[in-house]
Amino acid sequence: MRNNLPVIAFFFTSFLLLTSCYNVPPTGIPAVSEVDTMIRQCFQTACKEWMAECHWYCDSIKGAMSLKLSLLVKLSQRSFSVHAPCTSSTTHYIDYSFSNGVIKSSLPTIDYHCHRFIENLNTDLRDLNIIKKKIYSIRGDLMNCFDKTDVRLVPIGSAANLLLNNRSDLDLVMRKKPKYFEKKGIIGLPPVKRFKTMEGFHEAVFGKFANTYNQLRSKRVGNVDYPYFNARIPIIRIFSKRKLQVDIQFGNIEPIRSSLFVRTCVEYDERVALLIHWLTNKFLESKILKSSDNLFSRYHVNMLVIHFLQAMPYPVLPDIISLSPWLSKNNDWNNAVKVLTRQGSLYVPSNSDAPNENSVGELVIQMIDYYSQIDFRKMGIDTRGRVFNKTINCNATFQLVDDYFDVSSTCRVQESPQFLTRLFEKLKLAVKEDNYQKLSHYSCMLILRRLFSRMSLLQPPEAVRGMTKLDKEAFRVTVDLPVIEIHSSDLGVVTRRVRLETFLIGHKLRPLKNTMDSENEGKKYLVFNPEKVKENDIKEKIGTLIQREIDDGQPVNWTTISKDLTFENWDAKTIFKAILPVGIEYSSYTQTGHIIHCNFADEILPFRHIIAEVLLNKVKNCKTVVQKGNIITNVYRNLDLELLAGEENYETEIKESGLRFKMDFSKVYWNSRLSHEHERVAGLFNNQSIVYDACCGIGPFVLPATLKKKPRRVMANDLNPESVKWLKVNVALNKIKDDRIEIHNMDAKQFIKENIANDVIRLMKEESGSEDFDENKVESEIHVVMNLPAYAVNFLPAFRGALKKFETELKEINKKWKWNVYCYLFAKSQVDVPDEWYEEEARRMCDEKTKWDKSLVVNCHNVRTVSSRKEMFCVQLELPYEYLLAEPLPEEAEVPFEPEELYMYVRCLSLIPTPCCSSTIRGNATLPSLNLYSFRRRIAERLSNKYNEKRVHEIGPDLACLEWLMECGSTSVRMSDGQIITRQREMREYIPHALAEKPSMENAPAIQTGDISYEKQWPNAPYTWIVDVDASDSAIANEGFTYLRDVRRIEKLKFNFCDYFGDEGLKFLAQGRPAQTLTDLEIVLNPCITDGAVYWLLKMKALRRAHFYFLPYVAHRQGFIRQLKIALPRCNVTFPEVDTIGFGYEDAKKTKRK
């Protein structure tokens, strides 16, 4: 910090000089001058790292101030008027325009380059927005309280979620009310807010609890008593295994729903949070934001912003409640959690320096203009953007209607119309007077505070950001730690009696501790956190408390000692935060014995090796770090592993449920997240159970069942010989006799039809013929477990007719046993659906395979959420003997693939929904079979679509992408220098030429992209890039789209007759730079694009033209178009009907005539 003081002082003085000389807002950019040049040179030499992050360093914009006056004239002429709400059934936007009747399209063109306030306000709000950072921080702190396998934190509505449907992922245990506190008359557990005794509570409220009473008593939640009757609101207090408290209050349901609505708006578009942050500051400055004094609350600020954005003539926010099924009053919100954790903002700001009419700064001006014309005494507003005449005859109240609170007003602030009118009149005056300092209120000290907040003393140096190869020495930083020297004999007294834990350095920087040896004999240092004891008054209070306990007559003196913090002091989470780009976090990995296996998002892939090195150094007992493949690549379910760090030793040992399991992690399948499921299923057995595991793996089901439940018969099978080998090893390792478990190595269908059927008949005949047969003893039951979620549902037809050949023997058996089958499967959706859909889909999948006249499913247990839109279920079926004796189903045609390709085929098949159009029309467009598509796509991915990361770093993303496109047979590629490449020979000649013309960094021109981080990430990339691609009739496949993710400024893509890529390819476009630059997209005749593609298309906010034609597996064409037009109002979307042009046209006309 001391080293930075001269730079900060110089910056502060220079900044004040600039603002006084040019009379511009603190965040504005002055015209180029001598002082400007001097400041710029200072930045380049002393603050180079800051330049990469801060937007407000000076640019060469000549003549900006000279055009400022004309801009203000245009802004002052803008006067919007509020008319009656629109009565259209399709939209609820307020139609407001210029008071002189001129439509919005005739708005005078504003030269945004000449006025940087809007742009800078946008960026300032983005930088100052602490909402997202706080969420990450709090979530991280909470996760430290839990074992990650115990609980998944639900960001909002967890209590009500548990109440309404009992599907919460929180594994909670109810604490009973102690008798001691009952005698004392205390409600609940201490400390608890005491409620005044009331005669009772509302019948409807209590009814909600009564309806879920039995659910709350289930094993998942634990023991539950009725709510405390002497409380005003019935309270249920729940504690997690780690003692995290959750209070359920029935009166909170409406506020929680409203909070979820706000959260959805914030997640839908990041500008919502930025505008809320700005308006909150304005309310605070006006001293009208304090609900404890009967003034406005933050809820009112949120609703004012949301109303304005939904009242815009163009849909900044559409009708969120209608578009978001989880916001329905009848929904249990479970799906909302999954949607909100992955959705992200649909608004993608442009990389260019010029803001547009949708930027946050422009929206601020429009919001001031909008609310300054509403008469809050006579008019009310709601949360859907509608304005209406007040129903309350009181000029002193402002009517704000929230859908979740019926029709009553949620604003009870007295004199609220006057407060709001004065506020927006003052802001309107600031716009007219060009007083942007009052409007933005971003002073130099605020910017400096922002810099100080980024420059934490107890963080690794900023120079390690972007590091891809571990250099431990680069993490060294010297800090001055405040300390107090006390006698060693007094140390115990001080630490016991004075609560200093909040201010001490703590254990995060191990091996650094709260105490250190002093140079003076017999004395110790108490080491404090320099970020928490900055203020003198805090130091005085701490000194007073210590002095009072020691009482030796000597004053407490504060001193500082210098300490080097090195790589050893930082934990893994802090190091990841330091090296990864701002806004990107990583913490997800799973440890199996000494092996850590990781999953990396696309943006983290370049840092995977350094992350692996850090984990190897920081995680206890870690010797090997591997990266899991995207999917399980073969029928044996072993993972495609990439060794990232450590030794190549995949044989490991773990403990689960008190048992030891050995395995070769590279050759068998193991998932530690299923430990609770293994226990749950094993708990369903008893000593008379007959247990068959058709896909046993290394024994996670059969071993605990054998040892703990001692079933009558256990038989295990797996197709993978390695799994069978390690199962036998684990049987011996856990001292289980060999004859307790019969082990087989065969296909599951064969195991069901032959081994299980023969064994069941043999056992039932033995029991029936036994002399000591007792009808009153516990009846045996058959349990068949099939834990192969990717394919197990295809084994269900094997049960039909499995006992057909034993029909005669069954007639002689006195008592037949009940058949229970536990089938694991994945239910996956391509679009956002209600939470109930996944369970219905799981049941449908089983019913489709059993093909019986009634459903055989008796229970559907949600095991876990695999990813967004993908759930894992355990479906329990009871098979009647009529089904087991029925005629077997005809064998389905086997897929002509190699065995290791089987899983790939099943995965592709499960993603294809039913076509949308009638078979009559669709049949005329003859499509190749799915087998042929899969076969051709597999060839294309293996031959020409493999991503070569090394090549990308050698020549840059654009040239590597050019190579890929031409090798796949693209028609043409136009480069930024005007060169058009149409053949591979031209491509091979062009690449060396482009690389040779790249100037050295010393002679390089100004960065053309305006993106410093891009140049740092791709130093070998030449100053030429792909602009236009026509990839029609080429062999591009999903994996190859990784090349497009980092191209610099692609503007147009044409994918006509490209049938090897699908939604996954568009995902790479939406998650990369094309989402910000692509303006024209065309996709024609692609059988792999589904309804799910719209989710990724919505993120491409730069699109101005999108043309689609003949996408046979887009099942809801109208909804597809509607979502695109709502999210991309400036994009021309065309998607003609298949039966009006092209394929099927003539037959469609004949059908209509008939």
PDB file of C-alpha atoms in Angstrom, residues 113 557 755:
ATOM      1  CA  HIS A 113     -19.279   9.028 -29.427  1.00  0.00           C
ATOM      2  CA  ASN A 557       1.037  -0.386  22.187  1.00  0.00           C
ATOM      3  CA  ASN A 755     -29.888 -66.330 -14.636  1.00  0.00           C
TER       4      ASN A 755
END
